[in-house]
Amino acid sequence: MSRKEMDALGWDECDVILVTGDAYIDHPSFGMALVGRLLEAHGFRVGIISQPDWQSAEPFRVLGRPRLYFGITAGNMDSLVNRYTSDRKIRSEDAYTPNAEAGKRPDRAVTVYAQRAREAFPGTPIVIGSIEASLRRIAHYDYWSDKVRRSVLPDAKADILLFGNAERALVALTQRMAAGEAIDSIRDLRGTAFMVKPGWRPSDEWHETDSLALDRPGRIDTHPDPYAMEPAAAAPKSTADGAQPVRIVPAAERVAARRADRAHTVIRLPSYEQVKDDAVMYAHASRVFHLESNPGNARAMVQCHGEGPGARDVWINPPPVPLTTPEMDFVYGRPYARAPHPSYGSARIPAWDMIKFSINIMRGCFGGCTFCSITEHEGRIIQSRSHESIIHEIEEIRDKSPDFKGHITDLGGPTANMYRMACKSKAIEENCRRLSCVYPGICENLNTDHSSLVELYRKARAVPGVKRITIGSGLRYDLAVRSPEYVKELVTHHVSGLLKIAPEHTEENTLAKMMKPGIGAYEEFARMFEKFSAQAGKKQHLVPYFIAAHPGTTDEDMLNLALWLKKHNFRLDQVQTFLPTPMAMATTMYHSRKNPLKKVSADSEVVETARAGKIRKLHKAFLRWHDPENWPVLREGLMRMGRAELIGNGPNCLVPRHQPVANQASVATRKPAPGTCRSSAKGRKAVDRRGAR
């Protein structure tokens, strides 16, 4: 991180310099540490510039010119999600910064850092990555400016973008550049995107298919009636030189031909200029993009940016092939210091405090929830570490962490219980185009066996020095109920009073837009949870997560959710309002008012969304129906909805008619009078999930 450290190592230059918006913490949960150690393992000298002052190029010169390239990332979180709430208010803290100091990274950090790095050393190749770049690889709706922005590639003026699980592509790119290949000639790596001239092709074998030919966003034609009496088609006439013999093509040959054709096909998405002005075309592009996300059958995509002589194409290669278990073990098995860089001294870094005793056991998520960006970034195929690798990391924590007291705070990942789950058939997996393996129901080809995870829990508990292991990652309860043994193991040994679970909503109308299971699956799990908690002699509670103002959610849907919360005595502390993040399908619904889960057309389903601040505030207030601060908003909303019977002091009321005296200073009412609408105050609190999705 400094010239002094380079001198101590005897380096005259770095091969690669990584720039990050986070504090540098040498732990595999932090992207820069993982990437840096991986490159180090392949013989490269890596420098890291952490949270540089972006007001000038000088801080980007601190380590000199890199021999190969600058690697630019915003950090573990998108810089805009990191800085702004779902209501576009500036957050007062940054969990990835020493002492949680806010304002240490710019908005759209990837773009700003890339521009400053190029200014510092003109001509040095720029490689961009991380979740911020990954989710902006094509034209995308930007919630913070409320407009469709172009790909991050032309804005950052980067040479190449690495998206998804980029370790394999990163190592290959670095090795090839070290061998003398120019970065603008490296065009065949999966999981990369770059700018090219219109009409560019990797070779003459390639051909282009217009996305409109695959999923035309036009009038939805009715299907022909197979029983209708239609005139028979005339038989083809014989040719002058006679009939040709029919050739029966074997199935294997047909499959091979289709694969070869797909491997050399690029899909042209509507241009940036088209999607920024046409919501239907935007929804169509989003739908096609997500249907081309399976590494087993995805095709390359291209999208034009600009018009006339200055037009350029953003070329996106198919997503990376998931890492194997040995590859995952190698990545997570590097000699991490498991500590923040010494230059931070005793400064507290909240993200480090949260993660230092937790272990990532897998990547990816096949849930496909439309509001979540994990699938777009890490993919649907689960990538799991071996038991041996995970146990070794537990031992590393025990032996290298001076403040470890025996408590491992998580064995998880994007979800707690998808470890080693996969399609039962590799052939089916490679050809599947479903957006979710568990919606509308769990696919019959999905292996939902939890036995390996149960075995891992038992091995981990047996490690000397480990006193307790709790699960901090969110649980996929519709999978968990398939394995009572797993639920019993979890509830008996790995719940510390509260367990996070995310039903997100209760109403089918909203859940369908989320691609989440019905509330019945949650209630089934809740019964199992209570049963096994009682058997273990423990008083434990579920911590349910819900989202307000999700696309497709009506005022009535939120009211019904509030009544469900009241019925079940849930008093949520912190709640989440829907935040449209780039490339998520729910973001497409928010922007276009179209449903990309189905065929899109001008007259297809309209998805109404709470966009106005007043409606979003009402929806959020329904989740905290018990808070007197929200009662004036709820009264006004209930009156407008014609549900005045829910205002009063009766047992069936949602809010009292009058404001408590204690709230008079902050909430204006016509007739100050005490009023209560009490229910059980078990205090089941939900925590802020802004960094989880």
XYZ file of C-alpha atoms in Angstrom:
693
model
C 0.000 0.000 0.000
C 3.009 2.323 0.122
C 6.406 2.936 -1.432
C 7.963 2.036 1.907
C 6.395 -1.428 1.754
C 7.576 -1.823 -1.851
C 11.139 -0.956 -0.807
C 10.992 -3.479 2.027
C 10.006 -6.148 -0.510
C 12.659 -5.044 -2.979
C 10.132 -4.111 -5.661
C 10.907 -1.423 -8.203
C 7.360 -1.565 -9.578
C 4.029 -3.365 -9.192
C 2.720 -5.638 -11.918
C -0.865 -4.779 -11.054
C -2.260 -1.948 -8.957
C -5.763 -2.440 -7.561
C -7.838 0.608 -6.638
C -10.723 0.115 -4.214
C -13.355 2.223 -2.492
C -13.078 0.116 0.682
C -10.534 0.045 3.453
C -8.007 -2.706 2.728
C -8.767 -5.708 4.922
C -6.807 -8.872 4.167
C -9.698 -11.312 4.494
C -11.383 -13.424 1.772
C -14.750 -11.747 2.324
C -13.275 -8.549 0.874
C -12.811 -8.560 -2.884
C -9.500 -6.730 -3.066
C -7.826 -9.131 -0.639
C -9.144 -12.142 -2.515
C -8.053 -10.810 -5.917
C -4.713 -9.568 -4.610
C -3.799 -12.876 -2.956
C -4.914 -14.808 -6.025
C -2.641 -12.789 -8.317
C 0.156 -13.047 -5.767
C -0.192 -16.839 -5.840
C 0.440 -16.728 -9.597
C 3.655 -14.774 -9.184
C 2.476 -11.198 -9.659
C 3.431 -8.187 -7.541
C 0.262 -6.458 -6.417
C -0.200 -2.979 -5.007
C -3.423 -1.692 -3.476
C -4.581 1.920 -3.383
C -7.422 2.098 -0.879
C -9.971 4.915 -0.805
C -7.815 7.462 -2.665
C -8.736 11.135 -2.709
C -10.317 11.443 -6.156
C -10.092 15.227 -6.369
C -6.800 14.902 -8.262
C -4.687 12.257 -9.985
C -1.794 12.560 -7.523
C -3.008 9.878 -5.021
C -3.128 7.433 -7.953
C 0.619 7.904 -8.504
C 1.598 6.785 -5.001
C 2.828 3.337 -6.129
C 4.106 4.401 -9.528
C 3.006 3.093 -12.904
C 1.877 -0.558 -12.904
C 3.728 -2.784 -15.350
C 0.507 -4.412 -16.636
C -2.675 -2.554 -15.639
C -4.794 -0.755 -13.070
C -7.628 -2.886 -11.666
C -10.505 -0.604 -10.638
C -13.332 -1.462 -8.241
C -15.795 0.477 -6.114
C -15.416 -2.106 -3.339
C -17.666 -4.775 -1.874
C -20.728 -2.589 -2.382
C -22.064 -0.432 -5.150
C -20.930 3.105 -4.290
C -24.434 4.554 -4.699
C -26.124 1.854 -2.615
C -23.391 2.416 -0.062
C -23.989 6.162 0.166
C -27.746 6.624 -0.314
C -30.829 5.124 1.304
C -33.765 3.846 -0.740
C -35.265 7.335 -0.332
C -32.092 8.874 -1.839
C -31.016 10.341 1.492
C -27.302 10.400 2.275
C -26.209 7.867 4.864
C -24.271 9.167 7.835
C -21.863 6.209 7.973
C -19.846 3.949 5.670
C -19.299 0.508 7.194
C -16.304 -0.196 4.952
C -14.318 2.847 6.099
C -12.151 3.337 9.219
C -14.306 4.718 12.035
C -17.317 4.445 9.655
C -16.440 7.856 8.214
C -18.767 8.835 5.369
C -17.733 10.527 2.139
C -14.495 8.617 1.562
C -15.507 7.406 -1.900
C -17.114 9.195 -4.852
C -20.478 8.426 -6.404
C -20.023 6.004 -9.317
C -16.597 5.211 -7.958
C -15.580 2.853 -10.783
C -15.958 5.602 -13.370
C -14.230 8.276 -11.285
C -11.315 6.044 -10.231
C -10.774 4.826 -13.795
C -10.652 8.370 -15.141
C -8.186 9.474 -12.459
C -5.949 6.433 -12.993
C -5.774 7.152 -16.721
C -4.997 10.781 -15.957
C -2.192 9.701 -13.607
C -0.567 7.388 -16.138
C -1.874 7.886 -19.689
C -1.703 4.772 -21.821
C -1.816 2.329 -18.901
C -4.525 -0.333 -19.465
C -7.616 -0.029 -17.258
C -9.485 -3.155 -16.108
C -12.755 -2.595 -14.204
C -14.705 -5.042 -12.092
C -16.631 -5.617 -8.832
C -20.392 -5.579 -8.343
C -20.701 -1.918 -9.393
C -19.145 -2.552 -12.810
C -20.688 -6.009 -13.175
C -24.256 -4.696 -12.818
C -23.639 -1.832 -15.231
C -22.204 -3.747 -18.152
C -25.110 -2.822 -20.439
C -27.422 0.192 -20.636
C -29.310 0.231 -17.337
C -31.864 2.201 -15.373
C -30.184 4.375 -12.749
C -32.488 5.057 -9.800
C -30.368 7.879 -8.411
C -30.609 10.015 -11.555
C -33.973 8.507 -12.609
C -32.845 7.828 -16.150
C -31.361 5.088 -18.300
C -27.592 5.385 -18.378
C -25.241 3.803 -20.849
C -22.828 0.974 -20.025
C -20.091 1.830 -17.542
C -17.471 0.905 -20.165
C -17.650 4.101 -22.268
C -18.086 6.290 -19.182
C -15.021 4.809 -17.481
C -13.123 4.588 -20.779
C -11.943 1.182 -19.600
C -10.191 -1.344 -21.808
C -12.059 -4.352 -20.454
C -14.691 -5.191 -17.824
C -14.675 -8.415 -15.800
C -18.042 -9.503 -14.407
C -19.348 -12.237 -12.163
C -16.984 -14.795 -10.644
C -13.970 -13.357 -12.409
C -11.032 -15.212 -10.861
C -10.352 -17.472 -13.831
C -10.658 -14.639 -16.362
C -8.531 -12.349 -14.202
C -5.639 -14.796 -13.958
C -5.799 -15.620 -17.688
C -5.913 -11.929 -18.640
C -2.960 -11.076 -16.406
C -0.852 -14.003 -17.600
C -1.503 -13.204 -21.257
C -0.673 -9.535 -20.785
C 2.506 -10.521 -18.941
C 3.398 -12.709 -21.936
C 3.165 -9.679 -24.206
C -0.405 -9.748 -25.560
C -2.020 -6.352 -25.953
C -5.164 -5.946 -23.878
C -7.197 -4.865 -26.905
C -6.447 -8.200 -28.593
C -7.735 -10.353 -25.726
C -11.337 -10.888 -26.750
C -12.045 -14.563 -26.043
C -12.337 -14.684 -22.240
C -15.697 -15.611 -20.762
C -17.044 -13.130 -18.256
C -15.587 -10.098 -20.017
C -17.063 -7.100 -21.818
C -15.365 -4.494 -23.991
C -15.944 -1.806 -26.624
C -15.504 -2.604 -30.322
C -16.303 -1.018 -33.647
C -19.817 -1.758 -34.996
C -19.845 -5.005 -36.934
C -16.753 -6.437 -35.238
C -16.708 -10.251 -34.970
C -14.147 -12.600 -33.384
C -13.971 -14.532 -36.660
C -15.835 -15.165 -39.909
C -17.679 -18.077 -38.270
C -19.762 -15.720 -36.162
C -23.209 -14.484 -37.112
C -25.636 -12.059 -35.506
C -29.220 -12.599 -34.338
C -31.476 -9.682 -33.529
C -33.027 -10.016 -30.062
C -36.354 -8.993 -31.603
C -36.337 -12.245 -33.563
C -36.026 -14.196 -30.304
C -38.623 -12.386 -28.230
C -40.392 -9.754 -30.305
C -42.031 -7.082 -28.110
C -45.035 -6.625 -30.331
C -48.683 -7.600 -30.372
C -49.298 -10.882 -28.585
C -50.862 -13.207 -31.150
C -53.317 -15.844 -30.042
C -52.205 -19.428 -30.385
C -53.782 -21.295 -33.325
C -56.549 -23.700 -32.420
C -55.207 -27.220 -33.126
C -58.772 -28.482 -33.607
C -59.772 -25.854 -36.144
C -60.533 -27.146 -39.646
C -57.948 -25.498 -41.855
C -57.312 -26.273 -45.511
C -54.559 -28.801 -45.919
C -51.321 -27.426 -47.247
C -50.517 -28.409 -50.807
C -47.869 -31.092 -51.165
C -44.540 -29.780 -52.444
C -44.018 -30.380 -56.139
C -41.230 -32.616 -57.279
C -38.212 -30.856 -58.639
C -37.142 -31.346 -62.209
C -34.096 -33.392 -61.267
C -36.049 -35.731 -59.031
C -36.550 -36.185 -55.304
C -33.621 -36.360 -52.942
C -33.364 -39.112 -50.354
C -34.315 -38.101 -46.815
C -31.385 -38.137 -44.407
C -32.096 -39.054 -40.792
C -29.798 -36.906 -38.631
C -28.852 -38.565 -35.327
C -29.890 -36.693 -32.186
C -26.283 -36.329 -30.994
C -25.338 -34.714 -34.287
C -28.264 -32.303 -34.097
C -27.350 -31.307 -30.541
C -23.708 -30.797 -31.495
C -24.730 -28.646 -34.461
C -26.976 -26.487 -32.288
C -24.227 -26.044 -29.718
C -21.718 -25.047 -32.374
C -24.181 -22.574 -33.822
C -24.939 -21.005 -30.406
C -21.221 -20.783 -29.617
C -20.752 -18.547 -32.658
C -23.938 -16.483 -32.320
C -24.099 -12.989 -30.906
C -27.452 -11.475 -29.934
C -27.910 -7.812 -30.777
C -29.847 -6.057 -28.040
C -31.701 -2.810 -28.732
C -29.251 0.085 -28.666
C -28.751 2.449 -25.764
C -30.544 5.146 -27.746
C -33.545 2.835 -28.185
C -33.879 1.625 -24.603
C -33.373 5.034 -22.986
C -36.450 6.409 -24.764
C -38.680 3.328 -25.047
C -39.731 1.538 -21.855
C -41.053 -1.487 -23.752
C -37.736 -1.939 -25.549
C -35.930 -1.576 -22.226
C -38.060 -4.340 -20.700
C -37.505 -6.512 -23.759
C -33.718 -6.065 -23.525
C -33.796 -6.923 -19.826
C -35.822 -10.085 -20.483
C -33.443 -11.289 -23.214
C -30.411 -10.434 -21.102
C -31.624 -12.551 -18.170
C -32.595 -15.466 -20.411
C -28.978 -15.534 -21.608
C -27.458 -15.979 -18.137
C -26.851 -19.739 -17.960
C -23.138 -20.409 -18.663
C -24.137 -23.709 -20.263
C -26.130 -22.133 -23.114
C -25.687 -18.350 -22.955
C -24.719 -16.541 -26.116
C -22.615 -13.435 -26.512
C -24.535 -10.154 -26.634
C -23.810 -6.796 -28.208
C -25.406 -3.387 -27.697
C -24.686 -0.264 -29.718
C -23.901 3.002 -27.940
C -23.982 6.203 -29.951
C -25.030 7.069 -33.470
C -23.232 7.928 -36.667
C -19.436 7.763 -37.043
C -18.926 7.780 -33.256
C -21.055 4.701 -32.587
C -19.433 1.832 -30.705
C -20.640 -1.598 -29.659
C -20.447 -2.978 -26.130
C -19.600 -6.660 -26.654
C -20.457 -9.005 -23.757
C -19.034 -12.520 -23.785
C -20.995 -15.377 -22.153
C -20.796 -15.509 -18.342
C -17.924 -17.355 -16.661
C -18.094 -21.070 -16.011
C -18.541 -21.519 -12.230
C -15.490 -22.363 -10.158
C -15.016 -25.991 -9.194
C -14.641 -27.005 -5.546
C -10.820 -27.336 -5.852
C -10.689 -23.862 -7.424
C -12.839 -22.423 -4.637
C -10.584 -24.066 -2.062
C -7.512 -22.563 -3.734
C -8.972 -19.053 -3.755
C -10.043 -19.179 -0.109
C -6.909 -21.009 1.009
C -4.441 -18.168 0.385
C -2.354 -16.888 3.347
C -4.672 -14.061 4.386
C -3.564 -11.979 7.359
C -7.215 -11.909 8.458
C -6.872 -8.319 9.651
C -7.115 -4.719 8.425
C -3.924 -3.176 7.054
C -1.667 -1.983 9.922
C -1.825 1.598 8.631
C -5.342 1.927 10.080
C -4.041 1.456 13.613
C -6.840 1.023 16.138
C -9.567 2.524 13.942
C -12.815 0.579 14.012
C -14.133 -0.696 10.658
C -17.759 -1.882 11.156
C -17.780 -4.265 8.171
C -14.705 -5.994 9.566
C -16.246 -6.277 13.021
C -19.247 -7.981 11.446
C -17.392 -10.415 9.191
C -14.124 -11.343 10.900
C -15.395 -14.537 12.528
C -17.702 -15.611 9.707
C -16.901 -17.995 6.866
C -18.154 -17.981 3.284
C -18.839 -21.612 2.343
C -20.442 -21.068 -1.090
C -21.364 -18.621 -3.847
C -24.310 -18.119 -6.149
C -28.057 -18.346 -5.719
C -30.663 -20.161 -7.814
C -33.559 -18.366 -6.119
C -33.786 -15.701 -8.799
C -35.586 -13.163 -6.603
C -36.306 -10.255 -8.919
C -35.256 -7.549 -6.436
C -31.885 -9.153 -5.758
C -28.689 -8.711 -7.791
C -26.787 -11.730 -6.471
C -27.916 -13.940 -9.337
C -26.901 -11.362 -11.956
C -23.470 -11.101 -10.341
C -22.587 -14.551 -8.984
C -24.882 -16.709 -11.118
C -27.446 -19.398 -10.374
C -25.083 -22.344 -10.136
C -23.904 -22.969 -6.594
C -20.125 -23.048 -6.101
C -19.159 -24.764 -2.862
C -15.994 -25.215 -0.889
C -14.947 -28.584 0.534
C -15.417 -29.510 4.183
C -11.638 -29.634 4.588
C -11.173 -26.089 3.295
C -13.868 -24.694 5.586
C -12.573 -26.514 8.666
C -9.067 -25.248 7.886
C -10.371 -21.670 7.831
C -12.031 -22.174 11.212
C -8.665 -23.331 12.554
C -6.997 -20.274 10.973
C -9.443 -17.998 12.786
C -8.790 -19.798 16.045
C -5.001 -19.630 15.685
C -4.520 -16.194 14.074
C -7.232 -14.020 15.629
C -6.134 -12.790 19.066
C -9.645 -11.655 20.014
C -11.383 -14.890 18.988
C -13.403 -16.207 21.928
C -14.711 -19.382 20.320
C -17.754 -18.002 18.470
C -17.997 -18.511 14.677
C -20.685 -16.043 13.628
C -21.652 -17.572 10.275
C -21.159 -20.497 7.928
C -23.007 -19.214 4.898
C -23.028 -17.077 1.799
C -25.794 -15.503 -0.282
C -28.062 -18.007 1.479
C -27.454 -20.214 4.485
C -28.647 -23.505 3.038
C -27.894 -23.910 -0.687
C -24.527 -25.530 0.018
C -23.716 -28.222 -2.582
C -27.197 -28.105 -4.084
C -27.291 -28.565 -7.842
C -29.300 -29.907 -10.735
C -29.497 -33.703 -10.744
C -28.466 -33.759 -14.400
C -25.551 -31.832 -15.865
C -27.144 -32.019 -19.308
C -30.411 -30.541 -18.031
C -28.534 -27.840 -16.126
C -26.574 -26.761 -19.208
C -29.718 -26.473 -21.327
C -32.071 -24.940 -18.749
C -33.404 -21.409 -19.301
C -35.510 -21.072 -16.150
C -34.950 -17.872 -14.203
C -35.346 -19.686 -10.885
C -34.931 -23.255 -9.686
C -37.461 -22.735 -6.881
C -40.215 -20.610 -8.415
C -43.122 -21.080 -8.970
C -42.211 -24.352 -7.278
C -39.033 -26.260 -6.542
C -37.840 -27.901 -9.751
C -38.086 -31.678 -9.730
C -34.536 -31.823 -11.101
C -33.057 -29.860 -8.185
C -31.204 -31.823 -5.533
C -32.308 -30.349 -2.206
C -30.281 -32.696 -0.003
C -29.051 -30.955 3.168
C -27.022 -33.901 4.487
C -23.620 -32.500 3.492
C -24.433 -29.223 5.233
C -25.564 -31.048 8.375
C -22.322 -33.031 8.322
C -20.342 -29.792 7.934
C -22.087 -28.235 10.937
C -21.220 -31.251 13.061
C -17.571 -31.247 11.971
C -17.294 -27.524 12.637
C -18.720 -27.834 16.141
C -16.140 -30.516 16.896
C -13.134 -28.284 16.119
C -11.150 -27.760 19.357
C -11.505 -24.197 20.582
C -14.889 -23.634 18.957
C -17.561 -23.052 21.582
C -20.457 -21.913 19.423
C -21.425 -21.555 15.756
C -24.382 -19.435 14.722
C -25.812 -18.942 11.239
C -25.994 -15.309 10.189
C -26.917 -15.700 6.503
C -30.565 -15.598 5.484
C -32.300 -18.963 5.282
C -34.191 -20.268 2.254
C -37.076 -21.772 4.207
C -38.869 -23.422 1.255
C -35.769 -25.601 0.841
C -35.255 -26.132 4.558
C -38.691 -27.692 5.089
C -37.621 -30.469 2.698
C -35.148 -31.597 5.377
C -36.521 -31.822 8.944
C -33.124 -33.183 10.004
C -31.472 -29.948 8.865
C -34.052 -27.732 10.581
C -33.619 -29.673 13.810
C -29.816 -29.417 13.587
C -30.005 -25.712 12.875
C -32.542 -24.869 15.565
C -30.905 -27.044 18.221
C -27.311 -25.905 17.776
C -26.947 -22.846 15.536
C -29.557 -20.227 16.433
C -28.566 -17.559 18.920
C -32.058 -16.577 19.956
C -32.969 -15.040 16.594
C -32.909 -16.471 13.065
C -33.112 -14.326 9.919
C -35.708 -15.369 7.377
C -37.152 -13.479 4.434
C -40.779 -14.076 3.430
C -40.657 -10.511 1.943
C -44.457 -10.285 1.662
C -47.707 -12.122 2.294
C -49.744 -11.301 -0.821
C -49.592 -13.508 -3.916
C -49.830 -10.532 -6.251
C -46.571 -9.110 -4.896
C -44.827 -12.436 -4.314
C -45.357 -13.337 -7.987
C -43.457 -10.185 -9.007
C -40.700 -11.100 -6.561
C -40.568 -14.768 -7.617
C -40.919 -15.759 -3.965
C -42.926 -18.671 -2.504
C -46.302 -18.138 -0.853
C -46.535 -17.276 2.818
C -47.688 -20.836 3.483
C -44.101 -22.090 3.084
C -42.969 -19.603 5.721
C -45.721 -20.711 8.095
C -44.750 -24.354 7.596
C -41.156 -23.552 8.485
C -42.272 -21.458 11.484
C -44.144 -24.481 12.874
C -41.044 -26.658 12.485
C -38.895 -23.949 14.061
C -41.148 -23.682 17.106
C -41.397 -27.460 17.433
C -37.638 -28.056 17.430
C -36.973 -25.008 19.627
C -39.355 -26.451 22.219
C -37.686 -29.860 21.974
C -34.315 -28.184 22.578
C -35.733 -26.287 25.546
C -34.940 -22.931 23.938
C -36.979 -19.763 23.574
C -36.100 -18.557 20.071
C -37.690 -16.273 17.514
C -37.700 -15.791 13.774
C -36.615 -12.410 12.402
C -38.783 -11.862 9.303
C -37.756 -9.494 6.534
C -40.309 -7.666 4.418
C -40.024 -5.198 1.557
C -42.224 -2.136 1.175
C -43.144 -0.533 -2.159
C -41.949 -3.418 -4.336
C -43.125 -3.182 -7.965
C -46.613 -4.584 -8.330
C -47.507 -3.896 -4.686
C -50.769 -2.050 -4.114
C -51.841 -0.101 -1.047
C -54.245 -2.957 -0.299
C -51.385 -5.474 -0.454
C -49.423 -3.491 2.115
C -52.476 -3.145 4.343
C -53.001 -6.902 4.282
C -49.361 -7.406 5.195
C -49.720 -4.982 8.119
C -52.788 -6.869 9.378
C -50.827 -10.131 9.112
C -47.976 -8.615 11.127
C -50.412 -7.428 13.796
C -52.112 -10.816 13.926
C -48.749 -12.544 14.468
C -47.519 -9.927 16.960
C -44.570 -8.810 14.819
C -43.258 -5.339 15.616
C -40.466 -4.722 13.138
C -37.746 -2.317 14.157
C -35.871 -1.524 10.930
C -37.558 -2.169 7.604
C -36.566 -1.993 3.957
C -38.144 -0.007 1.160
C -37.527 -1.356 -2.325
C -34.322 0.008 -3.842
C -34.057 -0.379 -7.647
C -30.508 -1.599 -8.278
C -29.080 -1.798 -11.810
C -30.045 -4.825 -13.927
C -32.396 -6.452 -11.392
C -35.677 -7.568 -12.986
C -37.712 -5.731 -10.360
C -35.839 -2.581 -11.370
C -37.050 -3.184 -14.912
C -40.608 -3.378 -13.572
C -40.075 -0.161 -11.613
C -38.760 1.756 -14.608
C -40.807 0.329 -17.488
C -44.025 -0.691 -15.684
C -43.755 -3.931 -17.658
C -43.254 -7.483 -16.388
C -40.140 -9.018 -18.008
C -40.985 -12.398 -16.474
C -43.450 -12.726 -19.328
C -43.450 -11.762 -22.986
C -43.315 -7.982 -23.223
C -45.420 -5.856 -25.535
C -47.039 -2.432 -25.594
C -50.305 -3.961 -24.372
C -48.881 -6.602 -22.019
C -49.352 -6.539 -18.250
C -48.820 -3.169 -16.582
C -46.951 -3.323 -13.276
C -48.037 -0.444 -11.091
C -45.336 0.717 -8.734
C -45.154 3.027 -5.735
C -42.874 5.738 -7.104
C -44.134 8.900 -5.396
C -42.514 9.654 -2.074
C -45.876 9.900 -0.318
C -46.967 6.404 -1.393
C -43.567 4.881 -0.609
C -43.773 6.458 2.842
C -47.240 4.940 3.362
C -46.068 1.485 2.312
C -43.136 1.693 4.700
C -45.436 2.911 7.473
C -47.596 -0.214 7.061
C -44.561 -2.337 7.993
C -44.167 -0.316 11.200
C -47.859 -0.087 11.987
C -47.106 -0.059 15.734
C -44.957 3.111 15.671
C -46.901 6.229 16.769
C -44.765 8.310 14.406
C -46.458 6.490 11.511
C -50.045 6.723 12.734
C -50.915 10.063 11.055
C -49.693 8.707 7.704
C -51.634 5.482 8.204
C -54.834 7.264 9.227
C -54.712 9.407 6.117
C -53.989 6.377 3.945
C -56.748 4.255 5.468
C -59.286 7.053 5.015
C -58.299 7.417 1.367
C -58.600 3.640 0.885
C -62.079 3.583 2.447
C -60.884 1.487 5.406
C -61.820 3.845 8.243
C -63.062 0.866 10.297
C -59.391 0.062 11.007
C -58.926 3.360 12.843
C -59.857 3.197 16.512
C -59.097 1.513 19.815
C -60.819 -1.811 19.208
C -58.986 -5.155 18.978
C -59.440 -5.269 15.198
C -58.072 -1.773 14.606
C -54.682 -1.150 13.061
C -54.089 2.349 14.469
C -55.781 4.370 17.247
C -57.947 7.352 16.471
C -55.819 9.833 18.442
C -52.131 10.443 18.947
C -50.484 9.720 22.320
C -49.560 12.800 24.358
C -45.885 11.811 24.254
C -45.881 12.297 20.484
C -47.464 15.713 20.375
C -44.176 17.542 20.025
C -43.311 15.728 16.813
C -46.687 14.817 15.322
C -49.507 17.313 14.829
C -53.048 16.134 15.590
C -56.410 17.883 15.802
C -57.400 16.712 19.288
C -54.544 15.605 21.532
C -55.680 12.559 23.436
C -54.036 9.359 24.571
C -54.684 6.369 22.437
C -53.273 2.873 22.349
C -53.549 -0.163 20.173
C -51.374 -2.649 22.010
C -50.333 -6.114 21.007
C -47.728 -8.513 22.298
C -44.342 -6.779 22.531
C -41.954 -9.664 22.112
C -39.781 -7.267 20.179
C -38.789 -9.307 17.203
C -36.537 -6.913 15.365
C -35.436 -6.996 11.763
C -32.032 -5.558 10.905
C -31.004 -3.329 8.008
C -30.025 -5.456 5.020
C -28.677 -2.778 2.734
C -25.340 -4.537 2.328
C -26.761 -8.022 1.809
C -28.337 -7.509 -1.613
